[in-house]
Amino acid sequence: MITSVMPTYARIDVAFERGEGVYLFDTNGRRYLDFVAGIAVDALGHCHPHLVEQLTSQVGKLWHTSNLYRVPGQEKLADRLVANTFADSVFFTNSGAEAIECSLKAARRYHATNGAPERFRVICANNAFHGRTLATIAAGGQAKHLDGFGPVVEGFDHVPFGNMNEMRAAITPETAAILVEPVQGEGGVTPAPEGYLKALRETADEFGILLIFDEVQCGVARSGKFFAHEWSGITPDVMAVAKGIGGGFPVGACLAVEKVALALSAGTHGTTYGGNPLAMSAANAVLDIVLEDGFMGHVEQSGRYLRRQLEGLVSKYPSLLADVRGMGLMLGLKCVEEGKNAILNGKLFELGLLTALAGDNVVRFVPPLIVTQDQIDEAITIIDNACQSLGAEG
Ligand SMILES: *Cc1c(COP(=O)(O)O)cnc(C)c1O
């Protein structure tokens, strides 16, 4: 018989009752070190005092009014995003997929309103992940997500991530945009190769097409900079953001330069919930902390430390662990033997460390950005024990 909750997830049989910083407590009172953080969502961990205070105060004032009216929290958050990024204007959503949908619609409409409605196709990367709506599974292009949901939404082409020759060869007079994740998340925690984002920028400019970055997972300080593309020294025309920006409250955003944002004139796009006062209070509280002096430096330093410790384990268990990849506090540990990532992930759970899987045989670490060196040491001890008990030999 079917469960009342639709069985779209093969869930682990645990339920959490309470969270505190980087720790979660299940309904039996057992403590877990949380290096999943709600899949890179709980950027400030669980129940961060500033978020609790800001959100609690907003709960007693106003939750939702709709986008028929001005929302001061939206104006404040948009001003801050504009001041701290390439963008001139922001549309707020409730999820990453909706932020991508907005980006795709903006790209099509930009060309349509500039006399080139034939430009509607978007070139994406193999192993991409952009969400689970009909258009975003087409953008992701992965057979496992498309199976049984045809016909596939038209207008998406795919090329190998990091390969400029294939990217250039895929451009046609119908191409509207290039869409990539600066660090592929679900695909295997794979950063764009050196020089790739810059080459994409130059190519997009050469052909008059737009460059869209999906920073839903790698954005909001996770890479050690506010947005991961900042490491490359170039900027996109459009960027989708979500996950970390709400700190656990559902918030997404589509950021765009003026020429693109102008195409989404009044009435062309909308959302009932997107950017409501409660959501904006959560996201503004997240930015209060993330934009503080020293925050990104802490992430970069912690990321470097975690990476070094993981690399130590790769040297210690070469028959089990192949390499460490990623940026900042978005790291992946690739296993040698196919499918071993799931076994290691399960063992870590047993030992009280929460991690997630990613493609390419990877165990993914996306802890709260406030994680301390002691907590990283605690995680490393657990991973070391897990490797030992999996019978790996050095
Ligand atoms: C999670 C994710 C999405 C989808 O976000 P949802 O909030 O689940 O719709 C899109 N792109 C990337 C890179 C993601 O990691």
mmCIF file of C-alpha atoms and ligand atoms in Angstrom:
data_model
loop_
_atom_site.group_PDB
_atom_site.id
_atom_site.type_symbol
_atom_site.label_atom_id
_atom_site.label_comp_id
_atom_site.label_asym_id
_atom_site.label_seq_id
_atom_site.Cartn_x
_atom_site.Cartn_y
_atom_site.Cartn_z
ATOM 1 C CA MET A 1 0.000 0.000 0.000
ATOM 2 C CA ILE A 2 1.227 3.489 -0.818
ATOM 3 C CA THR A 3 2.478 5.761 1.921
ATOM 4 C CA SER A 4 0.529 8.967 2.489
ATOM 5 C CA VAL A 5 3.719 10.887 1.656
ATOM 6 C CA MET A 6 4.291 10.281 -2.041
ATOM 7 C CA PRO A 7 7.198 7.842 -2.309
ATOM 8 C CA THR A 8 9.439 9.954 -4.586
ATOM 9 C CA TYR A 9 12.372 9.649 -2.148
ATOM 10 C CA ALA A 10 14.093 6.522 -0.829
ATOM 11 C CA ARG A 11 14.384 8.056 2.620
ATOM 12 C CA ILE A 12 16.735 7.020 5.414
ATOM 13 C CA ASP A 13 14.687 5.873 8.407
ATOM 14 C CA VAL A 14 15.505 8.715 10.755
ATOM 15 C CA ALA A 15 13.540 11.808 11.809
ATOM 16 C CA PHE A 16 15.103 14.874 13.343
ATOM 17 C CA GLU A 17 13.488 16.818 16.109
ATOM 18 C CA ARG A 18 15.889 19.608 16.879
ATOM 19 C CA GLY A 19 18.965 21.322 15.517
ATOM 20 C CA GLU A 20 21.700 23.402 17.060
ATOM 21 C CA GLY A 21 24.506 24.850 14.935
ATOM 22 C CA VAL A 22 26.104 21.964 13.018
ATOM 23 C CA TYR A 23 24.334 19.299 15.117
ATOM 24 C CA LEU A 24 21.005 17.560 14.611
ATOM 25 C CA PHE A 25 19.162 15.471 17.201
ATOM 26 C CA ASP A 26 16.827 12.664 16.138
ATOM 27 C CA THR A 27 13.576 11.639 17.834
ATOM 28 C CA ASN A 28 15.543 9.179 20.023
ATOM 29 C CA GLY A 29 17.837 11.949 21.230
ATOM 30 C CA ARG A 30 20.834 10.740 19.210
ATOM 31 C CA ARG A 31 23.198 13.489 18.030
ATOM 32 C CA TYR A 32 24.517 13.766 14.465
ATOM 33 C CA LEU A 33 27.193 16.020 12.998
ATOM 34 C CA ASP A 34 25.437 17.559 10.006
ATOM 35 C CA PHE A 35 27.666 17.912 6.936
ATOM 36 C CA VAL A 36 24.630 17.919 4.620
ATOM 37 C CA ALA A 37 23.017 21.073 6.027
ATOM 38 C CA GLY A 38 19.736 20.354 4.256
ATOM 39 C CA ILE A 39 21.707 19.977 0.991
ATOM 40 C CA ALA A 40 23.720 23.196 1.245
ATOM 41 C CA VAL A 41 20.665 25.100 2.488
ATOM 42 C CA ASP A 42 21.318 25.665 6.200
ATOM 43 C CA ALA A 43 24.238 27.981 5.479
ATOM 44 C CA LEU A 44 24.338 29.232 9.078
ATOM 45 C CA GLY A 45 23.526 25.881 10.632
ATOM 46 C CA HIS A 46 20.418 25.150 12.645
ATOM 47 C CA CYS A 47 18.686 27.789 14.762
ATOM 48 C CA HIS A 48 21.337 30.476 14.344
ATOM 49 C CA PRO A 49 20.418 33.043 17.041
ATOM 50 C CA HIS A 50 20.285 35.979 14.601
ATOM 51 C CA LEU A 51 17.981 34.100 12.205
ATOM 52 C CA VAL A 52 15.749 32.939 15.057
ATOM 53 C CA GLU A 53 15.500 36.484 16.369
ATOM 54 C CA GLN A 54 14.791 38.129 12.992
ATOM 55 C CA LEU A 55 12.307 35.508 11.835
ATOM 56 C CA THR A 56 10.512 35.364 15.184
ATOM 57 C CA SER A 57 10.058 39.105 15.157
ATOM 58 C CA GLN A 58 8.739 38.999 11.557
ATOM 59 C CA VAL A 59 6.298 36.174 12.416
ATOM 60 C CA GLY A 60 4.513 38.490 14.823
ATOM 61 C CA LYS A 61 4.250 41.292 12.238
ATOM 62 C CA LEU A 62 3.455 40.115 8.725
ATOM 63 C CA TRP A 63 3.820 36.907 6.712
ATOM 64 C CA HIS A 64 2.446 37.474 3.248
ATOM 65 C CA THR A 65 0.863 40.252 1.258
ATOM 66 C CA SER A 66 1.478 39.291 -2.433
ATOM 67 C CA ASN A 67 3.360 40.993 -5.201
ATOM 68 C CA LEU A 68 0.391 43.285 -5.900
ATOM 69 C CA TYR A 69 2.061 45.613 -3.415
ATOM 70 C CA ARG A 70 5.542 46.813 -2.571
ATOM 71 C CA VAL A 71 7.444 44.513 -0.211
ATOM 72 C CA PRO A 72 10.095 46.497 1.707
ATOM 73 C CA GLY A 73 12.043 43.337 2.585
ATOM 74 C CA GLN A 74 12.352 42.566 -1.144
ATOM 75 C CA GLU A 75 13.609 46.052 -1.883
ATOM 76 C CA LYS A 76 16.166 45.768 0.899
ATOM 77 C CA LEU A 77 17.397 42.320 -0.178
ATOM 78 C CA ALA A 78 17.479 43.269 -3.870
ATOM 79 C CA ASP A 79 19.463 46.436 -3.070
ATOM 80 C CA ARG A 80 21.984 44.359 -1.150
ATOM 81 C CA LEU A 81 22.302 41.735 -3.895
ATOM 82 C CA VAL A 82 22.708 44.451 -6.524
ATOM 83 C CA ALA A 83 25.323 46.230 -4.395
ATOM 84 C CA ASN A 84 27.331 43.029 -3.905
ATOM 85 C CA THR A 85 27.106 41.372 -7.350
ATOM 86 C CA PHE A 86 27.174 42.038 -11.115
ATOM 87 C CA ALA A 87 23.375 42.285 -11.149
ATOM 88 C CA ASP A 88 21.165 45.341 -11.672
ATOM 89 C CA SER A 89 17.831 43.740 -10.783
ATOM 90 C CA VAL A 90 16.424 40.702 -8.951
ATOM 91 C CA PHE A 91 13.274 38.514 -9.164
ATOM 92 C CA PHE A 92 12.505 36.452 -6.043
ATOM 93 C CA THR A 93 11.259 32.861 -6.157
ATOM 94 C CA ASN A 94 10.660 30.021 -3.687
ATOM 95 C CA SER A 95 13.110 27.484 -5.064
ATOM 96 C CA GLY A 96 16.121 26.889 -7.244
ATOM 97 C CA ALA A 97 14.123 25.405 -10.101
ATOM 98 C CA GLU A 98 11.941 28.509 -10.232
ATOM 99 C CA ALA A 99 15.032 30.721 -10.247
ATOM 100 C CA ILE A 100 16.302 28.726 -13.252
ATOM 101 C CA GLU A 101 12.889 28.927 -14.944
ATOM 102 C CA CYS A 102 12.987 32.700 -14.538
ATOM 103 C CA SER A 103 16.522 32.774 -15.986
ATOM 104 C CA LEU A 104 15.452 30.715 -19.011
ATOM 105 C CA LYS A 105 12.350 32.819 -19.610
ATOM 106 C CA ALA A 106 14.414 36.003 -19.269
ATOM 107 C CA ALA A 107 16.904 34.728 -21.883
ATOM 108 C CA ARG A 108 14.162 33.842 -24.385
ATOM 109 C CA ARG A 109 12.318 37.089 -23.875
ATOM 110 C CA TYR A 110 15.500 39.166 -24.065
ATOM 111 C CA HIS A 111 16.119 37.928 -27.598
ATOM 112 C CA ALA A 112 12.424 38.061 -28.531
ATOM 113 C CA THR A 113 12.190 41.710 -27.514
ATOM 114 C CA ASN A 114 15.429 42.470 -29.369
ATOM 115 C CA GLY A 115 14.168 41.237 -32.720
ATOM 116 C CA ALA A 116 15.579 37.702 -32.554
ATOM 117 C CA PRO A 117 12.721 35.427 -31.417
ATOM 118 C CA GLU A 118 14.394 32.537 -33.261
ATOM 119 C CA ARG A 119 17.045 32.528 -30.547
ATOM 120 C CA PHE A 120 15.493 30.271 -27.916
ATOM 121 C CA ARG A 121 17.902 27.365 -27.468
ATOM 122 C CA VAL A 122 20.127 27.040 -24.402
ATOM 123 C CA ILE A 123 23.381 25.085 -24.336
ATOM 124 C CA CYS A 124 23.916 23.222 -21.064
ATOM 125 C CA ALA A 125 26.597 20.870 -19.765
ATOM 126 C CA ASN A 126 26.541 17.106 -19.435
ATOM 127 C CA ASN A 127 25.983 15.940 -15.828
ATOM 128 C CA ALA A 128 24.250 19.227 -15.030
ATOM 129 C CA PHE A 129 21.490 19.620 -12.474
ATOM 130 C CA HIS A 130 19.067 22.529 -12.642
ATOM 131 C CA GLY A 131 15.940 21.274 -10.837
ATOM 132 C CA ARG A 132 12.933 18.986 -11.344
ATOM 133 C CA THR A 133 10.366 21.004 -13.301
ATOM 134 C CA LEU A 134 9.708 20.029 -16.921
ATOM 135 C CA ALA A 135 12.035 22.715 -18.312
ATOM 136 C CA THR A 136 14.755 22.238 -15.725
ATOM 137 C CA ILE A 137 14.951 18.451 -16.234
ATOM 138 C CA ALA A 138 15.327 19.206 -19.938
ATOM 139 C CA ALA A 139 18.138 21.640 -19.073
ATOM 140 C CA GLY A 140 19.771 19.032 -16.829
ATOM 141 C CA GLY A 141 19.439 16.529 -19.636
ATOM 142 C CA GLN A 142 19.921 13.467 -17.460
ATOM 143 C CA ALA A 143 18.167 10.304 -18.611
ATOM 144 C CA LYS A 144 17.321 9.265 -15.026
ATOM 145 C CA HIS A 145 15.383 12.516 -14.487
ATOM 146 C CA LEU A 146 13.716 12.579 -17.925
ATOM 147 C CA ASP A 147 12.583 8.936 -18.019
ATOM 148 C CA GLY A 148 8.815 8.700 -18.474
ATOM 149 C CA PHE A 149 8.259 12.461 -18.520
ATOM 150 C CA GLY A 150 8.378 13.022 -22.262
ATOM 151 C CA PRO A 151 8.091 14.746 -24.581
ATOM 152 C CA VAL A 152 11.181 16.612 -23.407
ATOM 153 C CA VAL A 153 10.778 20.400 -23.334
ATOM 154 C CA GLU A 154 12.386 21.680 -26.513
ATOM 155 C CA GLY A 155 15.380 23.960 -26.744
ATOM 156 C CA PHE A 156 18.242 22.407 -24.770
ATOM 157 C CA ASP A 157 21.544 21.194 -26.168
ATOM 158 C CA HIS A 158 24.281 19.456 -24.184
ATOM 159 C CA VAL A 159 28.057 19.435 -24.416
ATOM 160 C CA PRO A 160 30.784 18.086 -22.102
ATOM 161 C CA PHE A 161 31.428 20.359 -19.088
ATOM 162 C CA GLY A 162 34.729 22.200 -19.525
ATOM 163 C CA ASN A 163 35.121 21.612 -23.263
ATOM 164 C CA MET A 164 35.204 24.912 -25.222
ATOM 165 C CA ASN A 165 35.584 23.337 -28.677
ATOM 166 C CA GLU A 166 32.353 21.408 -28.263
ATOM 167 C CA MET A 167 30.646 24.443 -26.736
ATOM 168 C CA ARG A 168 31.543 26.643 -29.710
ATOM 169 C CA ALA A 169 30.557 23.918 -32.168
ATOM 170 C CA ALA A 170 27.104 23.670 -30.556
ATOM 171 C CA ILE A 171 26.280 27.357 -31.096
ATOM 172 C CA THR A 172 23.744 28.016 -33.866
ATOM 173 C CA PRO A 173 21.712 31.059 -34.970
ATOM 174 C CA GLU A 174 19.001 29.717 -32.624
ATOM 175 C CA THR A 175 21.188 29.820 -29.498
ATOM 176 C CA ALA A 176 19.905 32.218 -26.831
ATOM 177 C CA ALA A 177 22.155 31.376 -23.919
ATOM 178 C CA ILE A 178 24.718 29.159 -22.239
ATOM 179 C CA LEU A 179 23.733 27.786 -18.821
ATOM 180 C CA VAL A 180 26.282 26.157 -16.495
ATOM 181 C CA GLU A 181 26.979 25.603 -12.805
ATOM 182 C CA PRO A 182 30.368 27.162 -11.886
ATOM 183 C CA VAL A 183 30.759 24.144 -9.591
ATOM 184 C CA GLN A 184 28.629 21.166 -10.637
ATOM 185 C CA GLY A 185 26.917 19.910 -7.480
ATOM 186 C CA GLU A 186 24.732 16.855 -8.023
ATOM 187 C CA GLY A 187 26.896 15.865 -10.981
ATOM 188 C CA GLY A 188 29.902 15.152 -8.747
ATOM 189 C CA VAL A 189 31.109 18.355 -6.997
ATOM 190 C CA THR A 190 33.145 19.356 -10.029
ATOM 191 C CA PRO A 191 34.500 22.910 -10.338
ATOM 192 C CA ALA A 192 34.753 24.443 -13.798
ATOM 193 C CA PRO A 193 38.288 23.900 -15.098
ATOM 194 C CA GLU A 194 40.674 26.866 -14.935
ATOM 195 C CA GLY A 195 39.829 29.428 -17.624
ATOM 196 C CA TYR A 196 36.524 27.807 -18.636
ATOM 197 C CA LEU A 197 34.144 30.445 -17.267
ATOM 198 C CA LYS A 198 36.245 33.222 -18.798
ATOM 199 C CA ALA A 199 36.209 31.457 -22.176
ATOM 200 C CA LEU A 200 32.420 31.065 -21.896
ATOM 201 C CA ARG A 201 32.112 34.805 -21.253
ATOM 202 C CA GLU A 202 34.214 35.648 -24.319
ATOM 203 C CA THR A 203 32.311 33.198 -26.499
ATOM 204 C CA ALA A 204 28.920 34.458 -25.320
ATOM 205 C CA ASP A 205 29.984 38.025 -26.157
ATOM 206 C CA GLU A 206 31.355 36.991 -29.539
ATOM 207 C CA PHE A 207 28.051 35.371 -30.577
ATOM 208 C CA GLY A 208 25.682 37.818 -28.846
ATOM 209 C CA ILE A 209 24.272 35.159 -26.556
ATOM 210 C CA LEU A 210 23.645 35.358 -22.828
ATOM 211 C CA LEU A 211 25.678 33.676 -20.112
ATOM 212 C CA ILE A 212 23.629 32.206 -17.263
ATOM 213 C CA PHE A 213 25.200 30.747 -14.134
ATOM 214 C CA ASP A 214 23.363 28.343 -11.851
ATOM 215 C CA GLU A 215 24.741 29.205 -8.408
ATOM 216 C CA VAL A 216 21.854 27.579 -6.554
ATOM 217 C CA GLN A 217 24.266 25.273 -4.708
ATOM 218 C CA CYS A 218 27.713 26.895 -5.015
ATOM 219 C CA GLY A 219 26.554 30.464 -4.280
ATOM 220 C CA VAL A 220 26.043 32.508 -1.093
ATOM 221 C CA ALA A 221 29.617 32.198 0.244
ATOM 222 C CA ARG A 222 29.869 28.416 -0.079
ATOM 223 C CA SER A 223 32.930 28.694 -2.337
ATOM 224 C CA GLY A 224 34.646 31.216 -0.053
ATOM 225 C CA LYS A 225 33.467 34.152 -2.149
ATOM 226 C CA PHE A 226 29.903 35.519 -2.186
ATOM 227 C CA PHE A 227 29.372 33.796 -5.554
ATOM 228 C CA ALA A 228 31.650 31.109 -6.991
ATOM 229 C CA HIS A 229 32.101 32.785 -10.391
ATOM 230 C CA GLU A 230 33.933 35.641 -8.615
ATOM 231 C CA TRP A 231 37.008 33.387 -8.487
ATOM 232 C CA SER A 232 37.107 33.498 -12.309
ATOM 233 C CA GLY A 233 37.139 37.304 -12.573
ATOM 234 C CA ILE A 234 34.200 37.414 -15.017
ATOM 235 C CA THR A 235 30.470 37.913 -14.515
ATOM 236 C CA PRO A 236 27.372 36.336 -16.073
ATOM 237 C CA ASP A 237 24.336 38.164 -17.511
ATOM 238 C CA VAL A 238 21.920 36.153 -15.400
ATOM 239 C CA MET A 239 22.339 34.044 -12.272
ATOM 240 C CA ALA A 240 20.017 31.678 -10.408
ATOM 241 C CA VAL A 241 20.401 31.548 -6.624
ATOM 242 C CA ALA A 242 18.552 29.601 -3.899
ATOM 243 C CA LYS A 243 19.509 27.041 -1.210
ATOM 244 C CA GLY A 244 21.835 28.950 1.161
ATOM 245 C CA ILE A 245 20.248 32.349 0.663
ATOM 246 C CA GLY A 246 17.234 31.541 2.851
ATOM 247 C CA GLY A 247 19.248 29.722 5.508
ATOM 248 C CA GLY A 248 16.542 27.027 5.590
ATOM 249 C CA PHE A 249 13.543 29.119 4.585
ATOM 250 C CA PRO A 250 12.528 28.525 0.929
ATOM 251 C CA VAL A 251 13.971 31.472 -1.014
ATOM 252 C CA GLY A 252 15.296 31.698 -4.548
ATOM 253 C CA ALA A 253 16.345 34.571 -6.766
ATOM 254 C CA CYS A 254 17.068 35.317 -10.395
ATOM 255 C CA LEU A 255 19.666 38.084 -10.716
ATOM 256 C CA ALA A 256 20.167 39.854 -14.045
ATOM 257 C CA VAL A 257 21.920 42.730 -15.722
ATOM 258 C CA GLU A 258 19.683 45.612 -16.772
ATOM 259 C CA LYS A 259 19.364 44.787 -20.483
ATOM 260 C CA VAL A 260 17.990 41.327 -19.633
ATOM 261 C CA ALA A 261 15.840 42.388 -16.678
ATOM 262 C CA LEU A 262 14.166 45.025 -18.885
ATOM 263 C CA ALA A 263 12.716 42.209 -21.002
ATOM 264 C CA LEU A 264 10.691 40.967 -18.017
ATOM 265 C CA SER A 265 8.366 43.970 -18.004
ATOM 266 C CA ALA A 266 5.199 44.208 -15.878
ATOM 267 C CA GLY A 267 2.919 41.243 -16.422
ATOM 268 C CA THR A 268 5.426 39.003 -18.213
ATOM 269 C CA HIS A 269 6.392 36.849 -15.232
ATOM 270 C CA GLY A 270 5.111 36.297 -11.720
ATOM 271 C CA THR A 271 4.789 34.265 -8.537
ATOM 272 C CA THR A 272 2.301 34.342 -5.687
ATOM 273 C CA TYR A 273 4.639 33.528 -2.817
ATOM 274 C CA GLY A 274 8.004 34.596 -4.170
ATOM 275 C CA GLY A 275 9.700 37.222 -2.017
ATOM 276 C CA ASN A 276 7.087 37.362 0.730
ATOM 277 C CA PRO A 277 7.892 39.287 3.930
ATOM 278 C CA LEU A 278 8.687 36.150 5.945
ATOM 279 C CA ALA A 279 11.053 34.806 3.288
ATOM 280 C CA MET A 280 12.733 38.183 2.886
ATOM 281 C CA SER A 281 13.263 38.482 6.615
ATOM 282 C CA ALA A 282 15.068 35.110 6.598
ATOM 283 C CA ALA A 283 17.242 35.996 3.596
ATOM 284 C CA ASN A 284 18.089 39.456 4.892
ATOM 285 C CA ALA A 285 19.123 37.881 8.207
ATOM 286 C CA VAL A 286 21.374 35.430 6.318
ATOM 287 C CA LEU A 287 23.027 38.311 4.470
ATOM 288 C CA ASP A 288 23.533 40.213 7.758
ATOM 289 C CA ILE A 289 25.922 37.428 8.769
ATOM 290 C CA VAL A 290 27.358 36.337 5.417
ATOM 291 C CA LEU A 291 28.305 39.882 4.395
ATOM 292 C CA GLU A 292 30.020 40.599 7.734
ATOM 293 C CA ASP A 293 33.758 41.253 7.475
ATOM 294 C CA GLY A 294 35.680 38.022 7.775
ATOM 295 C CA PHE A 295 32.819 35.608 7.065
ATOM 296 C CA MET A 296 33.992 34.562 3.584
ATOM 297 C CA GLY A 297 37.544 34.330 4.890
ATOM 298 C CA HIS A 298 36.331 31.882 7.540
ATOM 299 C CA VAL A 299 34.643 29.774 4.845
ATOM 300 C CA GLU A 300 37.734 29.784 2.662
ATOM 301 C CA GLN A 301 39.979 28.857 5.570
ATOM 302 C CA SER A 302 37.641 26.120 6.843
ATOM 303 C CA GLY A 303 37.284 24.774 3.314
ATOM 304 C CA ARG A 304 41.032 24.628 2.897
ATOM 305 C CA TYR A 305 41.376 22.855 6.245
ATOM 306 C CA LEU A 306 38.648 20.291 5.488
ATOM 307 C CA ARG A 307 40.151 19.683 2.072
ATOM 308 C CA ARG A 308 43.630 19.088 3.514
ATOM 309 C CA GLN A 309 42.272 16.624 6.072
ATOM 310 C CA LEU A 310 40.292 14.769 3.393
ATOM 311 C CA GLU A 311 43.393 14.618 1.204
ATOM 312 C CA GLY A 312 45.198 13.060 4.159
ATOM 313 C CA LEU A 313 42.562 10.312 4.218
ATOM 314 C CA VAL A 314 42.948 9.772 0.457
ATOM 315 C CA SER A 315 46.671 9.152 1.068
ATOM 316 C CA LYS A 316 45.868 6.865 4.001
ATOM 317 C CA TYR A 317 43.227 4.790 2.170
ATOM 318 C CA PRO A 318 44.257 4.771 -1.495
ATOM 319 C CA SER A 319 42.379 1.576 -2.290
ATOM 320 C CA LEU A 320 39.110 3.144 -1.100
ATOM 321 C CA LEU A 321 39.432 6.882 -1.833
ATOM 322 C CA ALA A 322 40.477 8.359 -5.179
ATOM 323 C CA ASP A 323 40.507 12.138 -4.801
ATOM 324 C CA VAL A 324 39.066 15.295 -3.256
ATOM 325 C CA ARG A 325 37.339 17.873 -5.436
ATOM 326 C CA GLY A 326 35.282 21.021 -5.021
ATOM 327 C CA MET A 327 35.691 24.567 -3.700
ATOM 328 C CA GLY A 328 35.410 26.153 -0.279
ATOM 329 C CA LEU A 329 32.957 24.209 1.878
ATOM 330 C CA MET A 330 31.503 22.327 -1.096
ATOM 331 C CA LEU A 331 33.760 19.284 -1.286
ATOM 332 C CA GLY A 332 33.517 15.789 -2.684
ATOM 333 C CA LEU A 333 35.397 12.619 -1.868
ATOM 334 C CA LYS A 334 35.519 10.303 -4.863
ATOM 335 C CA CYS A 335 35.686 6.584 -4.157
ATOM 336 C CA VAL A 336 37.785 4.174 -6.195
ATOM 337 C CA GLU A 337 35.349 1.333 -6.604
ATOM 338 C CA GLU A 338 32.043 2.080 -8.368
ATOM 339 C CA GLY A 339 29.150 2.357 -5.895
ATOM 340 C CA LYS A 340 31.419 2.551 -2.854
ATOM 341 C CA ASN A 341 30.262 6.139 -2.230
ATOM 342 C CA ALA A 342 26.841 4.858 -1.133
ATOM 343 C CA ILE A 343 28.442 2.305 1.210
ATOM 344 C CA LEU A 344 30.741 4.913 2.754
ATOM 345 C CA ASN A 345 27.833 7.371 3.049
ATOM 346 C CA GLY A 346 25.808 4.718 4.897
ATOM 347 C CA LYS A 347 28.699 3.903 7.226
ATOM 348 C CA LEU A 348 29.180 7.605 8.039
ATOM 349 C CA PHE A 349 25.493 7.854 8.918
ATOM 350 C CA GLU A 350 25.823 4.866 11.276
ATOM 351 C CA LEU A 351 28.736 6.609 12.977
ATOM 352 C CA GLY A 352 26.808 9.877 13.366
ATOM 353 C CA LEU A 353 28.052 11.981 10.448
ATOM 354 C CA LEU A 354 25.517 13.137 7.859
ATOM 355 C CA THR A 355 26.834 13.407 4.285
ATOM 356 C CA ALA A 356 25.168 13.251 0.874
ATOM 357 C CA LEU A 357 25.890 11.449 -2.378
ATOM 358 C CA ALA A 358 26.776 13.062 -5.682
ATOM 359 C CA GLY A 359 27.374 11.693 -9.172
ATOM 360 C CA ASP A 360 30.685 10.192 -10.305
ATOM 361 C CA ASN A 361 30.988 7.962 -7.209
ATOM 362 C CA VAL A 362 31.347 10.919 -4.839
ATOM 363 C CA VAL A 363 30.444 11.484 -1.164
ATOM 364 C CA ARG A 364 29.521 15.153 -0.778
ATOM 365 C CA PHE A 365 30.343 17.467 2.141
ATOM 366 C CA VAL A 366 28.386 20.728 2.345
ATOM 367 C CA PRO A 367 28.465 21.588 6.068
ATOM 368 C CA PRO A 368 27.035 24.775 7.557
ATOM 369 C CA LEU A 369 29.422 27.625 6.720
ATOM 370 C CA ILE A 370 29.866 28.353 10.426
ATOM 371 C CA VAL A 371 31.588 25.005 11.003
ATOM 372 C CA THR A 372 34.657 25.212 13.267
ATOM 373 C CA GLN A 373 38.018 23.489 12.988
ATOM 374 C CA ASP A 374 37.153 21.269 15.982
ATOM 375 C CA GLN A 375 33.964 20.146 14.282
ATOM 376 C CA ILE A 376 35.896 19.410 11.081
ATOM 377 C CA ASP A 377 38.321 17.336 13.170
ATOM 378 C CA GLU A 378 35.342 15.484 14.659
ATOM 379 C CA ALA A 379 34.066 14.713 11.140
ATOM 380 C CA ILE A 380 37.492 13.578 9.951
ATOM 381 C CA THR A 381 37.805 11.159 12.895
ATOM 382 C CA ILE A 382 34.437 9.656 11.938
ATOM 383 C CA ILE A 383 35.428 9.373 8.256
ATOM 384 C CA ASP A 384 38.734 7.756 9.274
ATOM 385 C CA ASN A 385 36.866 5.244 11.440
ATOM 386 C CA ALA A 386 34.393 4.542 8.646
ATOM 387 C CA CYS A 387 37.211 3.885 6.166
ATOM 388 C CA GLN A 388 38.898 1.588 8.659
ATOM 389 C CA SER A 389 35.750 -0.367 9.316
ATOM 390 C CA LEU A 390 35.119 -0.743 5.573
ATOM 391 C CA GLY A 391 38.288 -2.788 5.680
ATOM 392 C CA ALA A 392 40.285 -0.486 3.471
ATOM 393 C CA GLU A 393 44.018 -0.941 3.492
ATOM 394 C CA GLY A 394 46.644 1.740 3.047
HETATM 395 C C1 LIG B 1 19.262 22.158 -5.819
HETATM 396 C C2 LIG B 1 19.624 22.718 -7.146
HETATM 397 C C3 LIG B 1 18.644 23.207 -8.041
HETATM 398 C C4 LIG B 1 17.170 23.066 -7.776
HETATM 399 O O1 LIG B 1 16.748 23.726 -6.637
HETATM 400 P P1 LIG B 1 15.310 23.374 -5.995
HETATM 401 O O2 LIG B 1 15.179 24.351 -4.879
HETATM 402 O O3 LIG B 1 15.372 21.949 -5.547
HETATM 403 O O4 LIG B 1 14.302 23.569 -7.065
HETATM 404 C C5 LIG B 1 19.075 23.796 -9.205
HETATM 405 N N1 LIG B 1 20.374 23.903 -9.501
HETATM 406 C C6 LIG B 1 21.339 23.444 -8.675
HETATM 407 C C7 LIG B 1 22.770 23.618 -9.058
HETATM 408 C C8 LIG B 1 20.999 22.826 -7.483
HETATM 409 O O5 LIG B 1 21.948 22.339 -6.679
#
